[in-house]
PDB file of C-alpha atoms in Angstrom:
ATOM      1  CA  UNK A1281       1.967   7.467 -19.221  1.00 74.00           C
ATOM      2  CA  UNK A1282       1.320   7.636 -15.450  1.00 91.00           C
ATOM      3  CA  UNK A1283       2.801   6.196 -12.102  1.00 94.00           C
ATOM      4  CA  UNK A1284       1.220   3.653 -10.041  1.00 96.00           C
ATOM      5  CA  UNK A1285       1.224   3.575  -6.463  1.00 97.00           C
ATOM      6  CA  UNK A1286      -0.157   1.401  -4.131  1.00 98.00           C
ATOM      7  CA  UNK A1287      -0.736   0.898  -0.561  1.00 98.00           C
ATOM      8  CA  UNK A1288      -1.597  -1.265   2.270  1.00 98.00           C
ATOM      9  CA  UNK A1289      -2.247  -0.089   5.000  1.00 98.00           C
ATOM     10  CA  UNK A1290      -3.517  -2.430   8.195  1.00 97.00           C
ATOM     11  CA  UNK A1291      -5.457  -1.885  11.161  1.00 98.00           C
ATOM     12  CA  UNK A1292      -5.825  -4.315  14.302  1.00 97.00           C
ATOM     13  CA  UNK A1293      -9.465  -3.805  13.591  1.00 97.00           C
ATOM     14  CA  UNK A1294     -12.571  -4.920  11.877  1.00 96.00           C
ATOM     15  CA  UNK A1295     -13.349  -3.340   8.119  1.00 97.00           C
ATOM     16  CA  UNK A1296     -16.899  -2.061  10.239  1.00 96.00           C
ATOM     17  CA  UNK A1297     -14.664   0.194  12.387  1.00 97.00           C
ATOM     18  CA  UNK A1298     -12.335   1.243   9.455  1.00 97.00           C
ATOM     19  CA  UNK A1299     -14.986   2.488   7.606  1.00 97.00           C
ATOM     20  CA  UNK A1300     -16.538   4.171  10.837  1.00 96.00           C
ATOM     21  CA  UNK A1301     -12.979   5.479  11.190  1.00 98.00           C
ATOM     22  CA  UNK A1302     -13.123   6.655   7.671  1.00 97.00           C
ATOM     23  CA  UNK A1303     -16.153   8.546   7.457  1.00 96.00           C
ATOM     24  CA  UNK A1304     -15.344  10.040  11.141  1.00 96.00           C
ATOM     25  CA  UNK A1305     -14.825  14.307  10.350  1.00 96.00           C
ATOM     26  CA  UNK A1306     -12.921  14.494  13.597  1.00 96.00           C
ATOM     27  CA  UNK A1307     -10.392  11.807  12.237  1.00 97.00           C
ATOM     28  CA  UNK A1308     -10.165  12.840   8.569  1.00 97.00           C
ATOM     29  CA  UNK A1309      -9.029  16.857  10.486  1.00 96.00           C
ATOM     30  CA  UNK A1310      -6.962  14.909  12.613  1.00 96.00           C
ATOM     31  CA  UNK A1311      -4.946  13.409  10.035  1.00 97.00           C
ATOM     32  CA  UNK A1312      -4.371  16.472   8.363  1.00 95.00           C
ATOM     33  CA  UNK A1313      -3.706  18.301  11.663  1.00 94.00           C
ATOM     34  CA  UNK A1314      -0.662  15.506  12.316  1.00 95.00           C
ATOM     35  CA  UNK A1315       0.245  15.592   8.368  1.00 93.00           C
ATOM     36  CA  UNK A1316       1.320  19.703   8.904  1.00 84.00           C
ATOM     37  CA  UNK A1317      -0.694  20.662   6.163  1.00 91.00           C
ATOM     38  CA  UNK A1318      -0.919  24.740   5.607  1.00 91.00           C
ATOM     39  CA  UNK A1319      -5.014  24.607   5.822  1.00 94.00           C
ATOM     40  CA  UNK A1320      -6.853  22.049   5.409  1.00 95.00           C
ATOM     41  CA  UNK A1321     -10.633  20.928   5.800  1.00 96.00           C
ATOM     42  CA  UNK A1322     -12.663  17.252   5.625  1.00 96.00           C
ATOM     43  CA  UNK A1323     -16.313  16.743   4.951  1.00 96.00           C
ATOM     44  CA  UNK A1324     -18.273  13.903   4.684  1.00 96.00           C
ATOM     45  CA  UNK A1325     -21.550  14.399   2.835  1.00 95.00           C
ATOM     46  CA  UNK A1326     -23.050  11.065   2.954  1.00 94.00           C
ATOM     47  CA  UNK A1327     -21.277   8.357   0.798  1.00 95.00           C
ATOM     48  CA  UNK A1328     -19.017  11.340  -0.404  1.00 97.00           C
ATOM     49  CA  UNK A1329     -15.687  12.740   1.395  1.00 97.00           C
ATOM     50  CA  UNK A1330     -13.979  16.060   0.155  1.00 98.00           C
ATOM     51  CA  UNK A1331     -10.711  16.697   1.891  1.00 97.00           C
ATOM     52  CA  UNK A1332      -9.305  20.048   0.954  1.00 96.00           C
ATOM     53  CA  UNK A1333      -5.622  20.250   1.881  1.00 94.00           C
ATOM     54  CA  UNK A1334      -3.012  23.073   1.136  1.00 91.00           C
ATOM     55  CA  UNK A1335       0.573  21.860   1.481  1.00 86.00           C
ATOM     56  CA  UNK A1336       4.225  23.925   1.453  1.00 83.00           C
ATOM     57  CA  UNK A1337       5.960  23.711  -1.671  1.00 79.00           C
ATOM     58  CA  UNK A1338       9.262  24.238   0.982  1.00 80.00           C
ATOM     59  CA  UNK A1339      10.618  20.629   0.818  1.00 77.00           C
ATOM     60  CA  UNK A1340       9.915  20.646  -3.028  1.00 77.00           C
ATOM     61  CA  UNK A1341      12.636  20.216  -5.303  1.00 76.00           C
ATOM     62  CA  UNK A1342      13.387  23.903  -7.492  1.00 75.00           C
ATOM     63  CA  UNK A1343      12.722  21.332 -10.824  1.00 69.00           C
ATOM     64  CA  UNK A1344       9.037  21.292  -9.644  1.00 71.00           C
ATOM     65  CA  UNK A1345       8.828  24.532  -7.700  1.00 70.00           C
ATOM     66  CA  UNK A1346       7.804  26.297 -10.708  1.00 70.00           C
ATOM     67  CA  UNK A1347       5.463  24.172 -11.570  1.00 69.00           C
ATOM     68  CA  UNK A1348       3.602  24.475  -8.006  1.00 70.00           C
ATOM     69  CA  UNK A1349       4.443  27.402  -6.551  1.00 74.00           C
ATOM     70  CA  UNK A1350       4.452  28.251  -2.714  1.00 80.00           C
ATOM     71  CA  UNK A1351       1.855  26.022  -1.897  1.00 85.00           C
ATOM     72  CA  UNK A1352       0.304  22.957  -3.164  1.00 83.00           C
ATOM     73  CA  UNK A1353      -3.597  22.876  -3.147  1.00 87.00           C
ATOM     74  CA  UNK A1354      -5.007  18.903  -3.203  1.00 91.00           C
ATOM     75  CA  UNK A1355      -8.360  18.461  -3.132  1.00 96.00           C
ATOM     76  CA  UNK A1356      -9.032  15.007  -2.320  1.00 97.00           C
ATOM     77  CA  UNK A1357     -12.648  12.993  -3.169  1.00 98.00           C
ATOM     78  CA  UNK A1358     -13.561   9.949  -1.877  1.00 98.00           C
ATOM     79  CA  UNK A1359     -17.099   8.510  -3.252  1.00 98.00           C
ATOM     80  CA  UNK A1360     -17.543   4.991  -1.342  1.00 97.00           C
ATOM     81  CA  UNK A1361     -19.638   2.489  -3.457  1.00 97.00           C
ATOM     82  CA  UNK A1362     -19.925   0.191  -0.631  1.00 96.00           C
ATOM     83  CA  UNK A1363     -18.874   0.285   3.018  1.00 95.00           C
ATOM     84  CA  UNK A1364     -15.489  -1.336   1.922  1.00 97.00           C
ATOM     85  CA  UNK A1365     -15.079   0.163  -1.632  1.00 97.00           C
ATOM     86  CA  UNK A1366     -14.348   3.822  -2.806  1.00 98.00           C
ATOM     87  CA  UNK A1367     -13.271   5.413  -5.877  1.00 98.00           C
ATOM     88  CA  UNK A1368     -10.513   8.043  -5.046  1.00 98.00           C
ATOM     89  CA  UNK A1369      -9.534  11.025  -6.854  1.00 98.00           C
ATOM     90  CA  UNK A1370      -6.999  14.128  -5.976  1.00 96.00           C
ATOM     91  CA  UNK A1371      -6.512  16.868  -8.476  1.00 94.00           C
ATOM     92  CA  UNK A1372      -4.475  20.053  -8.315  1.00 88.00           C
ATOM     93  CA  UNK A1373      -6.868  22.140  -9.265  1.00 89.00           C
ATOM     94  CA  UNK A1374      -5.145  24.877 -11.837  1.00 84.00           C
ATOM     95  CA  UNK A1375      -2.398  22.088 -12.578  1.00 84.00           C
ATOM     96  CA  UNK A1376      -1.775  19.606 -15.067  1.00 84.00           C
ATOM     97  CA  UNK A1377      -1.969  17.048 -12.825  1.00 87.00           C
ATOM     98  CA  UNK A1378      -3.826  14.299 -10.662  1.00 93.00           C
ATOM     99  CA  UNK A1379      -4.523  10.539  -9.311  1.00 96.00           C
ATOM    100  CA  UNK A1380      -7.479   8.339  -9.594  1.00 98.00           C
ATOM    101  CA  UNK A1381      -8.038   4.977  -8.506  1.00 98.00           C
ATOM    102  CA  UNK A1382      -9.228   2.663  -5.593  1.00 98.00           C
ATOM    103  CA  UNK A1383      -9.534   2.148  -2.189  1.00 98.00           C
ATOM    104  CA  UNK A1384     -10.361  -1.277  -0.810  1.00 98.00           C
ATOM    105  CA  UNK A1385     -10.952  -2.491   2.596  1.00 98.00           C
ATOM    106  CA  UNK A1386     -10.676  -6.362   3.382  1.00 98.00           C
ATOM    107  CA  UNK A1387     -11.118  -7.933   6.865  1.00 97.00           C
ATOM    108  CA  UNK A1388      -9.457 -11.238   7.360  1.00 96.00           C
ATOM    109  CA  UNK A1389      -8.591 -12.755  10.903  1.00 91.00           C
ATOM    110  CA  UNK A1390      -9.807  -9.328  12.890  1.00 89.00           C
ATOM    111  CA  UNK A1391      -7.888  -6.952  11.387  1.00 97.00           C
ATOM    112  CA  UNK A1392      -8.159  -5.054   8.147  1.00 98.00           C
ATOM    113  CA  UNK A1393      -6.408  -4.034   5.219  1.00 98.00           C
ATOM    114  CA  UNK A1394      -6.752  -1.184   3.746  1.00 98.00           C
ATOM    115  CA  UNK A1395      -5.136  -1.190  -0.205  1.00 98.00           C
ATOM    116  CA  UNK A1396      -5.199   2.612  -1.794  1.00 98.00           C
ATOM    117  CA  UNK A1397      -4.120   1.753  -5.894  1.00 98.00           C
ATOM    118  CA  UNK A1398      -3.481   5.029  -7.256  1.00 98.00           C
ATOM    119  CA  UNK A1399      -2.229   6.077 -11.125  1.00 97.00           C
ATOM    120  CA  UNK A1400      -0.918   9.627 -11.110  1.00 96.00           C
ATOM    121  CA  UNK A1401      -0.850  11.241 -14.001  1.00 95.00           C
ATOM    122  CA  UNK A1402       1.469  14.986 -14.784  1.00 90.00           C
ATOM    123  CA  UNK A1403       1.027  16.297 -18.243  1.00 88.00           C
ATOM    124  CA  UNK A1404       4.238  17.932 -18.710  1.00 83.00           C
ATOM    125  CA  UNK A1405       6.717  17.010 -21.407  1.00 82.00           C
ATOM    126  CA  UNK A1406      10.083  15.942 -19.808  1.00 82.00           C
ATOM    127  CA  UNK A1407       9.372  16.760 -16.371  1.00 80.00           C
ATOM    128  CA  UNK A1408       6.136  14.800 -16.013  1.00 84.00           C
ATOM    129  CA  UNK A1409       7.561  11.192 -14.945  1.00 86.00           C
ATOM    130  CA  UNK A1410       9.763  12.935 -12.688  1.00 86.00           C
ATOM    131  CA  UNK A1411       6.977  14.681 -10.853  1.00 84.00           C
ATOM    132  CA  UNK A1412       4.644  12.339 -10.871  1.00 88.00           C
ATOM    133  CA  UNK A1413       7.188  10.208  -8.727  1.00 89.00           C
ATOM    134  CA  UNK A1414       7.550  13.077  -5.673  1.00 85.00           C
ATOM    135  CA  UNK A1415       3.939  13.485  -6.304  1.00 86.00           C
ATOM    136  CA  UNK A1416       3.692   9.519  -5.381  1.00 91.00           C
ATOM    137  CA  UNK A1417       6.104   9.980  -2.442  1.00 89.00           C
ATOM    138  CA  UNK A1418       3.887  12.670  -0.975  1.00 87.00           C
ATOM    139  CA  UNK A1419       1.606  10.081  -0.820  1.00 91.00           C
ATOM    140  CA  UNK A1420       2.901   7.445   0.431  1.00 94.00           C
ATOM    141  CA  UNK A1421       4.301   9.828   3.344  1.00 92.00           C
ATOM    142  CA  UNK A1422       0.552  11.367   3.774  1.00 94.00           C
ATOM    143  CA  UNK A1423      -1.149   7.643   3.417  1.00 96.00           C
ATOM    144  CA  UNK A1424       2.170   6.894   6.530  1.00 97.00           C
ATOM    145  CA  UNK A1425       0.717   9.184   8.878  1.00 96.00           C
ATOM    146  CA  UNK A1426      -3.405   8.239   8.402  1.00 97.00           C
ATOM    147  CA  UNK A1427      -2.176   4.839   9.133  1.00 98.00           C
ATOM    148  CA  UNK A1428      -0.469   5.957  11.815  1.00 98.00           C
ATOM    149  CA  UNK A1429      -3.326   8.129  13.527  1.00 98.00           C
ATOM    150  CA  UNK A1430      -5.703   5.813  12.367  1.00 98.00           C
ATOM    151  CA  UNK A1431      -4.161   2.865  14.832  1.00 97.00           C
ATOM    152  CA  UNK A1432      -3.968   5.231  17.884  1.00 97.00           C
ATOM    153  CA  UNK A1433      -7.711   5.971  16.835  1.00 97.00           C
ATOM    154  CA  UNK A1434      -8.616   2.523  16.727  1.00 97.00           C
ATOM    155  CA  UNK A1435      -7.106   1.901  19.978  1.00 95.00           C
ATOM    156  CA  UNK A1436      -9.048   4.531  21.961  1.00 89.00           C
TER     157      UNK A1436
END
């Protein structure tokens, strides 16, 4: 059993400068500068980008405290398989846990959607549903905040 989440994100912009956006360094650290991460690091090696994040487990309920600890690392890989299409997965490394799935990017009338589908998966009897929900709200909050930055970035 896993979760599903998805997300649209839009962008008063073409899909050309959302994936320019994308595969920008500056604005993959940006993000997780404004997303308070711990530490955190983007790369973009070609068609491939890593983001490395390490989160505080502070907000965290005590049910899944134990089961991350202080921190939370997410390591984050994007491969793109087009210049609108990329095949997403974070794991936990050390964890029972992660999410694959999809990002899309579709252009219609000048501006662009951007729709993250995401099944996250925690391998823990009894507790797993439950965490793979805050896992999906984590998210959603994170994927908040790119779209955020990413329309003041757009807007430059």
């Amino acid at each position: 059993m896993s979760t599903r989440l998805k997300k649209l994100l839009t962008y008063d912009a073409t899909a050309e400068a959302v994936t320019a956006m994308l595969d920008d360094q500056e604005f993959r650290e940006a993000v997780l500068e404004r997303q308070r991460v711990v530490r955190g690091s983007a790369t973009v090696d070609g068609d491939v980008v890593t983001i490395e994040q390490v989160r505080s487990a502070d907000d965290i309920p005590s049910f899944a405290r134990s089961f991350v600890g202080d921190e939370i690392l997410i390591v984050q890989t994007e491969n793109w398989t087009s210049p609108t299409s990329a095949d997403v997965r974070l794991a936990i490394p050390g964890k029972p846990g992660e999410a694959v799935g999809t990002l899309e990017l579709a252009e219609s009338g000048g501006s662009t959607t951007e729709t993250v589908v995401l099944d996250i998966s925690v391998k823990i009897p009894m507790l797993g549903g439950k965490i793979e929900k805050l896992i999906a709200g984590i998210i959603e909050s994170a994927l908040d905040v790119e779209q955020k930055v990413g329309r003041e970035w757009l807007a430059r």
